[in-house]
Short mmCIF file of C-alpha atoms in Angstrom, two decimals:
data_model
loop_
_atom_site.label_atom_id
_atom_site.label_comp_id
_atom_site.label_asym_id
_atom_site.label_seq_id
_atom_site.Cartn_x
_atom_site.Cartn_y
_atom_site.Cartn_z
CA UNK A 44 15.67 -9.61 35.46
CA UNK A 45 14.54 -10.55 31.81
CA UNK A 46 16.26 -10.32 28.53
CA UNK A 47 15.28 -9.99 24.97
CA UNK A 48 17.67 -13.11 23.09
CA UNK A 49 16.61 -12.91 20.09
CA UNK A 50 13.95 -11.28 17.03
CA UNK A 51 12.18 -12.13 13.52
CA UNK A 52 10.34 -9.73 11.80
CA UNK A 53 7.89 -10.58 8.85
CA UNK A 54 7.20 -7.78 5.91
CA UNK A 55 5.02 -5.22 7.10
CA UNK A 56 2.47 -4.10 4.65
CA UNK A 57 -0.59 -5.31 2.54
CA UNK A 58 -0.19 -9.22 2.58
CA UNK A 59 -2.03 -11.75 0.98
CA UNK A 60 -1.69 -14.69 3.47
CA UNK A 61 -4.46 -14.70 6.53
CA UNK A 62 -3.56 -13.87 10.14
CA UNK A 63 -2.02 -17.31 11.52
CA UNK A 64 0.03 -17.77 8.53
CA UNK A 65 1.46 -14.27 8.74
CA UNK A 66 2.62 -14.98 12.90
CA UNK A 67 3.56 -18.35 11.68
CA UNK A 68 6.16 -16.35 9.39
CA UNK A 69 7.51 -14.44 12.42
CA UNK A 70 7.60 -17.47 15.08
CA UNK A 71 8.31 -20.28 12.94
CA UNK A 72 12.41 -19.46 13.11
CA UNK A 73 12.06 -18.78 16.71
CA UNK A 74 10.54 -22.01 17.73
CA UNK A 75 13.24 -23.63 15.11
CA UNK A 76 15.87 -22.37 17.28
CA UNK A 77 14.33 -22.68 20.62
CA UNK A 78 11.21 -24.98 20.25
CA UNK A 79 12.25 -27.35 23.34
CA UNK A 80 13.09 -24.57 25.46
CA UNK A 81 9.89 -22.56 24.86
CA UNK A 82 7.50 -22.90 28.00
CA UNK A 83 5.07 -20.14 27.47
CA UNK A 84 3.87 -18.20 24.66
CA UNK A 85 2.11 -14.81 24.93
CA UNK A 86 0.40 -13.58 21.39
CA UNK A 87 -0.12 -9.88 20.99
CA UNK A 88 -3.18 -9.51 18.78
CA UNK A 89 -6.01 -6.95 19.23
CA UNK A 90 -8.89 -7.61 16.10
CA UNK A 91 -8.32 -10.97 15.59
CA UNK A 92 -12.60 -11.49 15.97
CA UNK A 93 -13.22 -7.99 13.97
CA UNK A 94 -10.99 -8.70 11.11
CA UNK A 95 -10.34 -12.26 10.85
CA UNK A 96 -13.48 -13.95 12.36
CA UNK A 97 -10.96 -15.69 14.67
CA UNK A 98 -10.97 -16.00 18.64
CA UNK A 99 -8.71 -18.08 20.45
CA UNK A 100 -6.08 -16.92 18.51
CA UNK A 101 -3.35 -17.67 20.90
CA UNK A 102 -3.96 -21.69 21.03
CA UNK A 103 -4.56 -21.55 17.54
CA UNK A 104 -1.04 -20.63 16.63
CA UNK A 105 0.81 -22.94 19.02
CA UNK A 106 -1.17 -25.72 17.36
CA UNK A 107 0.52 -24.10 14.10
CA UNK A 108 3.97 -24.81 15.27
CA UNK A 109 3.14 -27.70 16.94
CA UNK A 110 3.55 -26.02 20.63
CA UNK A 111 0.27 -27.92 21.32
CA UNK A 112 1.00 -28.53 25.05
CA UNK A 113 2.76 -25.07 25.67
CA UNK A 114 0.74 -22.74 27.70
CA UNK A 115 -0.44 -19.65 25.99
CA UNK A 116 -2.20 -16.10 26.22
CA UNK A 117 -3.82 -13.34 23.96
CA UNK A 118 -3.24 -10.33 25.45
CA UNK A 119 -5.28 -7.23 23.66
CA UNK A 120 -4.49 -3.62 24.89
CA UNK A 121 -5.77 -1.78 21.68
CA UNK A 122 -2.86 -0.40 20.38
CA UNK A 123 -0.36 -0.70 23.35
CA UNK A 124 -1.06 -4.86 22.85
CA UNK A 125 2.43 -4.93 22.49
CA UNK A 126 4.26 -3.13 25.00
CA UNK A 127 1.39 -5.01 27.42
CA UNK A 128 2.73 -8.37 25.71
CA UNK A 129 6.40 -7.77 26.77
CA UNK A 130 5.05 -6.88 29.94
CA UNK A 131 3.30 -9.71 30.63
CA UNK A 132 6.22 -12.08 29.55
CA UNK A 133 8.29 -10.14 31.36
CA UNK A 134 5.99 -10.68 34.53
CA UNK A 135 5.88 -14.26 33.46
CA UNK A 136 9.77 -14.70 33.76
CA UNK A 137 10.39 -12.22 36.76
CA UNK A 138 7.58 -14.37 39.05
CA UNK A 139 8.88 -17.94 38.02
CA UNK A 140 5.77 -19.06 36.23
CA UNK A 141 7.38 -19.32 33.24
CA UNK A 142 11.45 -19.36 32.24
CA UNK A 143 11.69 -19.20 28.28
CA UNK A 144 8.67 -17.20 26.66
CA UNK A 145 7.40 -16.83 22.89
CA UNK A 146 6.38 -13.62 22.40
CA UNK A 147 4.27 -13.10 18.88
CA UNK A 148 2.68 -9.74 17.95
CA UNK A 149 0.67 -10.13 14.76
CA UNK A 150 -2.07 -8.61 13.06
CA UNK A 151 -3.82 -8.62 9.46
CA UNK A 152 -5.89 -5.54 9.23
CA UNK A 153 -5.93 -5.02 5.26
CA UNK A 154 -8.81 -5.81 2.78
CA UNK A 155 -11.42 -3.71 4.60
CA UNK A 156 -12.55 -0.22 3.23
CA UNK A 157 -10.39 2.46 5.33
CA UNK A 158 -14.25 3.66 6.44
CA UNK A 159 -15.05 0.31 7.80
CA UNK A 160 -11.21 -0.15 9.30
CA UNK A 161 -11.79 3.44 10.83
CA UNK A 162 -14.93 2.58 12.67
CA UNK A 163 -13.26 -1.04 13.90
CA UNK A 164 -10.61 0.71 15.47
CA UNK A 165 -12.92 3.83 17.02
CA UNK A 166 -14.61 0.87 18.68
CA UNK A 167 -12.10 1.27 21.54
CA UNK A 168 -13.99 4.96 22.01
CA UNK A 169 -17.09 5.15 24.69
CA UNK A 170 -20.12 4.76 22.78
CA UNK A 171 -21.50 8.64 23.98
CA UNK A 172 -18.20 10.07 22.23
CA UNK A 173 -18.21 7.61 19.14
CA UNK A 174 -21.95 8.25 18.24
CA UNK A 175 -20.69 11.93 17.56
CA UNK A 176 -18.51 10.79 14.81
CA UNK A 177 -14.77 10.78 16.24
CA UNK A 178 -11.58 8.62 15.29
CA UNK A 179 -8.63 8.25 16.39
CA UNK A 180 -7.18 10.32 13.21
CA UNK A 181 -9.34 13.47 14.53
CA UNK A 182 -8.30 13.45 17.98
CA UNK A 183 -4.64 13.57 16.54
CA UNK A 184 -6.25 16.56 14.98
CA UNK A 185 -7.41 18.35 17.97
CA UNK A 186 -4.23 17.65 19.60
CA UNK A 187 -2.01 19.26 17.11
CA UNK A 188 -4.43 22.21 17.01
CA UNK A 189 -3.85 22.68 20.53
CA UNK A 190 0.11 22.10 20.41
CA UNK A 191 0.61 24.57 17.73
CA UNK A 192 -1.36 27.39 19.10
CA UNK A 193 -0.23 26.93 22.92
CA UNK A 194 3.33 26.33 21.91
CA UNK A 195 3.50 28.44 18.71
CA UNK A 196 5.20 25.32 16.87
CA UNK A 197 5.10 25.82 13.23
CA UNK A 198 3.33 23.29 10.89
CA UNK A 199 6.35 22.31 9.40
CA UNK A 200 8.01 20.73 12.53
CA UNK A 201 4.72 18.07 12.88
CA UNK A 202 5.49 17.53 8.82
CA UNK A 203 9.03 17.01 9.82
CA UNK A 204 8.06 13.78 11.73
CA UNK A 205 6.56 12.31 8.54
CA UNK A 206 9.92 13.39 6.68
CA UNK A 207 11.95 11.81 9.00
CA UNK A 208 10.44 8.66 9.62
CA UNK A 209 9.79 8.03 6.15
CA UNK A 210 13.79 8.34 5.89
CA UNK A 211 14.17 5.81 8.43
CA UNK A 212 11.28 3.44 6.88
CA UNK A 213 13.36 3.71 3.58
CA UNK A 214 16.42 1.82 5.15
CA UNK A 215 14.16 -0.47 6.70
CA UNK A 216 13.35 -3.55 4.95
CA UNK A 217 10.81 -4.83 6.90
CA UNK A 218 8.76 -1.32 6.79
CA UNK A 219 5.74 -0.47 4.82
CA UNK A 220 6.07 2.16 3.10
CA UNK A 221 10.07 2.02 1.46
CA UNK A 222 10.19 5.54 0.01
CA UNK A 223 11.43 8.76 1.17
CA UNK A 224 8.80 11.66 1.16
CA UNK A 225 9.71 15.56 0.96
CA UNK A 226 8.50 18.38 3.41
CA UNK A 227 6.66 19.54 0.08
CA UNK A 228 4.92 16.25 -0.40
CA UNK A 229 3.84 15.93 3.30
CA UNK A 230 2.15 19.55 3.12
CA UNK A 231 0.25 18.84 -0.22
CA UNK A 232 -0.81 15.67 0.60
CA UNK A 233 -4.72 14.99 1.22
CA UNK A 234 -5.92 16.38 4.45
CA UNK A 235 -7.63 13.28 6.68
CA UNK A 236 -8.61 15.67 9.86
CA UNK A 237 -7.33 19.56 9.25
CA UNK A 238 -4.68 20.30 9.76
CA UNK A 239 -2.82 16.65 9.26
CA UNK A 240 -2.23 15.22 6.40
CA UNK A 241 -2.61 11.43 5.01
CA UNK A 242 1.67 10.80 5.12
CA UNK A 243 1.46 12.16 9.00
CA UNK A 244 -1.00 9.26 9.82
CA UNK A 245 0.03 5.48 9.79
CA UNK A 246 -1.12 3.04 6.81
CA UNK A 247 -3.45 0.33 7.83
CA UNK A 248 -0.89 -2.95 7.40
CA UNK A 249 -0.72 -6.10 7.64
CA UNK A 250 2.60 -7.91 9.87
CA UNK A 251 4.18 -9.49 12.47
CA UNK A 252 7.29 -10.00 14.89
CA UNK A 253 8.47 -12.16 17.08
CA UNK A 254 10.26 -12.25 20.35
CA UNK A 255 11.96 -14.44 22.57
CA UNK A 256 12.75 -13.60 26.26
CA UNK A 257 14.17 -15.23 29.08
CA UNK A 258 15.64 -14.65 32.72
CA UNK A 259 19.09 -13.20 32.54
CA UNK A 260 20.41 -16.18 34.35
CA UNK A 261 19.20 -18.49 31.49
CA UNK A 262 20.40 -15.92 28.68
CA UNK A 263 23.66 -16.97 27.96
CA UNK A 264 22.22 -20.87 27.01
CA UNK A 265 19.78 -19.64 24.94
CA UNK A 266 21.54 -16.98 22.67
CA UNK A 267 24.83 -14.99 22.76
CA UNK A 268 23.13 -11.63 21.98
CA UNK A 269 20.64 -10.31 24.03
CA UNK A 270 19.40 -7.00 25.91
CA UNK A 271 18.19 -6.48 29.39
CA UNK A 272 15.01 -4.71 30.32
CA UNK A 273 15.97 -2.79 32.64
CA UNK A 274 13.16 -1.22 33.78
CA UNK A 275 9.43 -1.19 32.77
CA UNK A 276 6.28 0.98 34.02
CA UNK A 277 2.69 0.79 32.73
CA UNK A 278 0.06 3.39 33.08
CA UNK A 279 -3.30 4.39 32.22
CA UNK A 280 -5.77 7.08 31.27
CA UNK A 281 -9.31 7.50 31.12
CA UNK A 282 -11.03 6.25 28.17
CA UNK A 283 -13.20 9.34 27.70
CA UNK A 284 -11.15 11.55 25.79
CA UNK A 285 -13.29 14.73 26.40
CA UNK A 286 -12.71 14.18 30.04
CA UNK A 287 -9.33 15.19 30.03
CA UNK A 288 -8.49 18.44 30.63
CA UNK A 289 -5.18 19.17 28.25
CA UNK A 290 -4.88 17.34 24.85
CA UNK A 291 -1.12 18.69 24.82
CA UNK A 292 -0.16 16.21 27.16
CA UNK A 293 -0.99 12.32 27.68
CA UNK A 294 -0.86 11.56 31.18
CA UNK A 295 -0.41 7.74 30.82
CA UNK A 296 2.48 8.25 28.73
CA UNK A 297 4.67 10.46 31.48
CA UNK A 298 3.70 8.47 34.22
CA UNK A 299 4.60 4.41 32.80
CA UNK A 300 7.95 6.56 31.52
CA UNK A 301 8.75 7.58 35.00
CA UNK A 302 8.35 4.12 36.71
CA UNK A 303 10.53 2.80 33.98
CA UNK A 304 13.20 5.39 34.44
CA UNK A 305 12.68 5.07 38.58
CA UNK A 306 12.96 1.18 38.08
CA UNK A 307 16.00 1.48 35.87
CA UNK A 308 17.68 3.68 37.60
CA UNK A 309 18.59 5.03 34.13
CA UNK A 310 17.33 9.19 33.61
CA UNK A 311 16.45 10.10 30.18
CA UNK A 312 18.90 12.26 28.93
CA UNK A 313 21.19 8.84 28.81
CA UNK A 314 18.97 7.26 26.48
CA UNK A 315 20.89 6.39 23.12
CA UNK A 316 17.95 5.64 20.95
CA UNK A 317 14.29 5.51 21.49
CA UNK A 318 10.56 4.10 19.48
CA UNK A 319 7.49 6.31 20.54
CA UNK A 320 4.03 5.35 19.03
CA UNK A 321 3.71 8.00 16.08
CA UNK A 322 0.23 6.90 14.76
CA UNK A 323 0.41 10.42 13.88
CA UNK A 324 2.93 12.74 13.56
CA UNK A 325 2.13 15.23 16.37
CA UNK A 326 2.40 12.22 18.74
CA UNK A 327 5.90 11.39 18.28
CA UNK A 328 6.50 15.34 19.53
CA UNK A 329 3.95 15.52 22.43
CA UNK A 330 5.29 11.91 23.93
CA UNK A 331 8.96 12.73 23.13
CA UNK A 332 8.24 15.39 26.03
CA UNK A 333 5.75 13.59 28.35
CA UNK A 334 8.87 10.93 28.32
CA UNK A 335 11.07 13.70 29.73
CA UNK A 336 13.40 13.72 26.82
CA UNK A 337 12.32 17.39 25.93
CA UNK A 338 11.12 20.18 28.20
CA UNK A 339 7.25 20.90 27.47
CA UNK A 340 6.95 22.63 24.49
CA UNK A 341 10.09 22.39 23.21
CA UNK A 342 10.19 18.47 20.88
CA UNK A 343 9.25 20.57 18.24
CA UNK A 344 12.30 22.08 18.16
CA UNK A 345 13.96 18.96 18.08
CA UNK A 346 13.04 17.94 15.07
CA UNK A 347 13.12 21.23 13.31
CA UNK A 348 17.37 21.21 14.70
CA UNK A 349 17.30 16.94 13.70
CA UNK A 350 18.31 16.21 16.85
CA UNK A 351 16.25 13.08 16.58
CA UNK A 352 17.12 11.98 13.31
CA UNK A 353 19.69 8.58 13.13
CA UNK A 354 22.27 11.17 13.33
CA UNK A 355 21.22 13.36 15.74
CA UNK A 356 21.83 13.64 19.61
CA UNK A 357 18.18 11.65 20.13
CA UNK A 358 17.55 9.23 17.28
CA UNK A 359 14.11 8.56 17.91
CA UNK A 360 11.94 5.90 15.56
CA UNK A 361 14.60 4.42 13.80
CA UNK A 362 12.73 2.14 12.75
CA UNK A 363 10.12 4.16 10.90
CA UNK A 364 8.01 4.67 13.32
CA UNK A 365 4.44 3.39 13.05
CA UNK A 366 4.38 6.19 10.14
CA UNK A 367 6.20 4.43 7.86
CA UNK A 368 6.77 0.85 9.01
CA UNK A 369 3.32 0.40 9.18
CA UNK A 370 0.68 -0.04 12.16
CA UNK A 371 -0.61 -3.65 12.50
CA UNK A 372 -1.82 -3.18 16.11
CA UNK A 373 -0.90 -6.10 17.72
CA UNK A 374 2.59 -6.35 16.25
CA UNK A 375 3.82 -2.55 16.85
CA UNK A 376 4.72 -2.48 20.30
CA UNK A 377 6.66 -5.86 20.02
CA UNK A 378 7.97 -4.44 16.86
CA UNK A 379 9.42 -1.35 18.82
CA UNK A 380 11.28 -3.97 20.87
CA UNK A 381 12.47 -5.80 18.24
CA UNK A 382 14.32 -2.50 16.61
CA UNK A 383 15.64 -1.45 19.92
CA UNK A 384 16.88 -5.06 20.13
CA UNK A 385 18.67 -4.62 16.89
CA UNK A 386 20.00 -1.55 17.52
CA UNK A 387 21.69 -2.19 20.89
CA UNK A 388 23.18 -5.69 19.49
CA UNK A 389 24.46 -3.29 16.42
CA UNK A 390 22.64 -5.25 14.11
CA UNK A 391 20.67 -2.73 12.61
CA UNK A 392 22.44 -2.31 8.97
CA UNK A 393 21.94 0.52 7.17
CA UNK A 394 20.10 2.29 9.87
CA UNK A 395 22.40 1.35 13.06
CA UNK A 396 22.41 4.31 15.66
CA UNK A 397 26.40 4.66 16.31
CA UNK A 398 27.38 3.57 20.32
CA UNK A 399 23.53 2.80 21.35
CA UNK A 400 23.94 1.28 25.05
CA UNK A 401 20.80 2.35 26.25
CA UNK A 402 17.33 2.29 24.02
CA UNK A 403 13.80 3.01 25.27
CA UNK A 404 10.14 1.93 23.63
CA UNK A 405 6.78 3.24 24.53
CA UNK A 406 3.72 1.32 23.29
CA UNK A 407 0.17 3.42 23.63
CA UNK A 408 -2.83 2.09 23.54
CA UNK A 409 -5.65 4.00 21.98
CA UNK A 410 -5.15 8.25 22.41
CA UNK A 411 -3.02 7.24 25.49
CA UNK A 412 -5.70 4.82 27.23
CA UNK A 413 -2.80 3.24 28.55
CA UNK A 414 0.65 2.94 27.81
CA UNK A 415 4.13 0.69 28.79
CA UNK A 416 7.45 2.22 28.64
CA UNK A 417 10.50 -0.03 28.62
CA UNK A 418 13.89 1.03 29.68
CA UNK A 419 16.57 -1.84 27.66
CA UNK A 420 20.26 -1.68 28.06
CA UNK A 421 22.98 -4.42 29.44
CA UNK A 422 24.58 -5.72 26.01
CA UNK B 38 -27.60 15.06 24.61
CA UNK B 39 -27.77 13.42 27.88
CA UNK B 40 -25.02 13.84 30.50
CA UNK B 41 -25.01 12.26 34.07
CA UNK B 42 -24.99 14.21 37.55
CA UNK B 43 -23.85 12.66 40.90
CA UNK B 44 -26.48 12.68 43.16
CA UNK B 45 -24.34 12.82 45.68
CA UNK B 46 -21.52 15.55 44.91
CA UNK B 47 -23.18 17.31 41.76
CA UNK B 48 -20.34 16.02 39.80
CA UNK B 49 -21.04 16.30 35.90
CA UNK B 50 -19.80 13.58 33.18
CA UNK B 51 -20.59 13.04 29.92
CA UNK B 52 -19.60 9.23 29.35
CA UNK B 53 -21.65 6.59 31.59
CA UNK B 54 -20.33 5.67 35.02
CA UNK B 55 -21.53 3.63 37.79
CA UNK B 56 -19.06 4.73 39.81
CA UNK B 57 -18.26 8.78 40.36
CA UNK B 58 -15.30 9.81 39.57
CA UNK B 59 -15.03 12.73 41.89
CA UNK B 60 -16.74 11.36 45.16
CA UNK B 61 -17.49 7.54 44.58
CA UNK B 62 -21.39 8.14 44.64
CA UNK B 63 -23.18 5.27 43.04
CA UNK B 64 -26.79 7.49 42.14
CA UNK B 65 -26.96 9.90 39.12
CA UNK B 66 -29.38 11.49 37.29
CA UNK B 67 -29.47 11.96 33.89
CA UNK B 68 -29.95 15.76 32.38
CA UNK B 69 -30.25 17.07 29.08
CA UNK B 70 -27.65 19.51 27.51
CA UNK B 71 -29.15 21.69 24.64
CA UNK B 72 -26.24 24.07 23.95
CA UNK B 73 -22.56 24.49 25.01
CA UNK B 74 -19.83 26.80 23.71
CA UNK B 75 -17.32 25.49 21.11
CA UNK B 76 -13.31 24.97 22.30
CA UNK B 77 -12.27 24.02 19.44
CA UNK B 78 -13.19 22.43 15.73
CA UNK B 79 -11.51 19.87 13.24
CA UNK B 80 -12.84 18.87 10.00
CA UNK B 81 -12.95 15.26 9.10
CA UNK B 82 -12.05 14.24 5.97
CA UNK B 83 -11.90 10.33 6.41
CA UNK B 84 -14.81 9.32 8.19
CA UNK B 85 -15.95 6.16 9.78
CA UNK B 86 -18.63 4.05 9.42
CA UNK B 87 -21.63 5.26 9.26
CA UNK B 88 -20.99 8.46 9.46
CA UNK B 89 -21.10 10.98 6.25
CA UNK B 90 -18.23 11.10 4.34
CA UNK B 91 -16.98 14.69 5.63
CA UNK B 92 -18.10 16.61 8.45
CA UNK B 93 -16.45 18.84 11.89
CA UNK B 94 -16.11 17.47 15.06
CA UNK B 95 -17.14 20.11 17.45
CA UNK B 96 -15.55 19.56 21.29
CA UNK B 97 -17.67 22.45 23.35
CA UNK B 98 -17.95 22.72 27.16
CA UNK B 99 -21.23 23.48 28.82
CA UNK B 100 -21.74 26.05 31.85
CA UNK B 101 -21.19 23.31 33.86
CA UNK B 102 -17.78 22.78 32.54
CA UNK B 103 -18.21 19.47 30.78
CA UNK B 104 -16.45 18.70 27.72
CA UNK B 105 -18.28 16.83 24.81
CA UNK B 106 -17.71 15.97 21.40
CA UNK B 107 -20.34 16.41 18.67
CA UNK B 108 -20.68 16.66 15.01
CA UNK B 109 -21.30 19.69 13.11
CA UNK B 110 -22.06 19.93 9.07
CA UNK B 111 -20.40 23.56 9.08
CA UNK B 112 -16.66 24.46 10.41
CA UNK B 113 -17.52 26.57 13.84
CA UNK B 114 -15.26 29.23 15.24
CA UNK B 115 -14.16 28.49 19.37
CA UNK B 116 -16.41 30.62 21.26
CA UNK B 117 -19.16 30.38 19.39
CA UNK B 118 -22.29 28.92 21.41
CA UNK B 119 -23.86 26.33 19.46
CA UNK B 120 -27.44 24.21 19.84
CA UNK B 121 -26.92 20.38 20.52
CA UNK B 122 -29.34 17.67 20.00
CA UNK B 123 -29.59 14.10 18.98
CA UNK B 124 -29.50 13.02 15.53
CA UNK B 125 -30.19 9.55 14.39
CA UNK B 126 -26.14 8.55 14.60
CA UNK B 127 -25.49 10.86 17.62
CA UNK B 128 -25.39 13.92 19.01
CA UNK B 129 -25.15 16.92 16.72
CA UNK B 130 -24.81 20.53 16.48
CA UNK B 131 -25.32 24.46 15.12
CA UNK B 132 -24.53 27.94 15.19
CA UNK B 133 -27.01 29.45 17.26
#
């Protein structure tokens, strides 16, 4: 079994530094603590070529950290890179190939006009569909319209996700956005893709997060505070979005979550805190159902009933989520694991969930093109 | 607009594949699609390069149940039959 033994965040947001500088900022403190023990580095990053004109990021980064001879790989699975990187580290440890893996999630995305950035991210879509002018935000709008119609969900329930997550982000010193928004502000903000508005989408952000992962046998010698990965599941869905019959459900999320819960021996109702992939407000609601937290068509009621707030029965996205914390793509899934680590070790400070013993994270690639679900516990 | 039809089982789909998702056949015909029925339509304000600053995206369905996206200058209601053609940037549609 693998464990998360430590975490280090940078501030997310618009950063003046370059990609390797940002990645070094989160990883150097862990290298200083565990340097000689690190025998593998997994770098989660998706767009270093497109945004930063950099290839071979993992090796450039290990040299920057003077870990010149330590083997490394870069994991690119678009928005789901972080979950895939944790899965890779977990597999390296489980197989015995590595004992102590440094996972570095990093992305530097700001500095380009939004239209250029939207084009870069839309490059994960098939050419036949991209040529119609679709973008990831527009797919979320289709999902929102279908969901509201099918389940009679009020528009305010979607906006409520943004209100909740901006509140949580205001409690997270590493979050891109540090202020709350009201329901009125969300509902009156600029439309991006009808019906969804700007506060309901994640911003374009820079940022980095690093994790120290090791085996449970070695955990005590590495760190006094660690969180076990009890179960991990991964799945995929077609990259052809129009080929999917139902836009109110994400198959890869449901399948990866079912595998993670089965492997962990835990059921969704026992989870105390969860991080989901809320690139858009509607995604948090749909995922909360596909993961198994709420019955299909009832996730919106949990938002309206405050069940997913920090003080609710199942807090979701206590970090602020992608919606408020920001979405530096390669860093996001790693940050989800980092937030669950903080929550389960009781170190989440102002956003700490009471009695958090079991955690869950869902890292999603593209628009459900892939998903990695992780169940945590053992503290 | 071109879609693909499997020569073995007749399954039709939009995105190019080298193996049929239904029967695993490897030979395909390309078929021209000229119309579809609107399933839903989204107005997009923040658009990607190199497309215009705003437009509607239509999710439509062909008579043989192939779903596809195309761009429209105007919003169109679900159930509307639209003509589909190719522009320099990609597929566009308009109310028939």
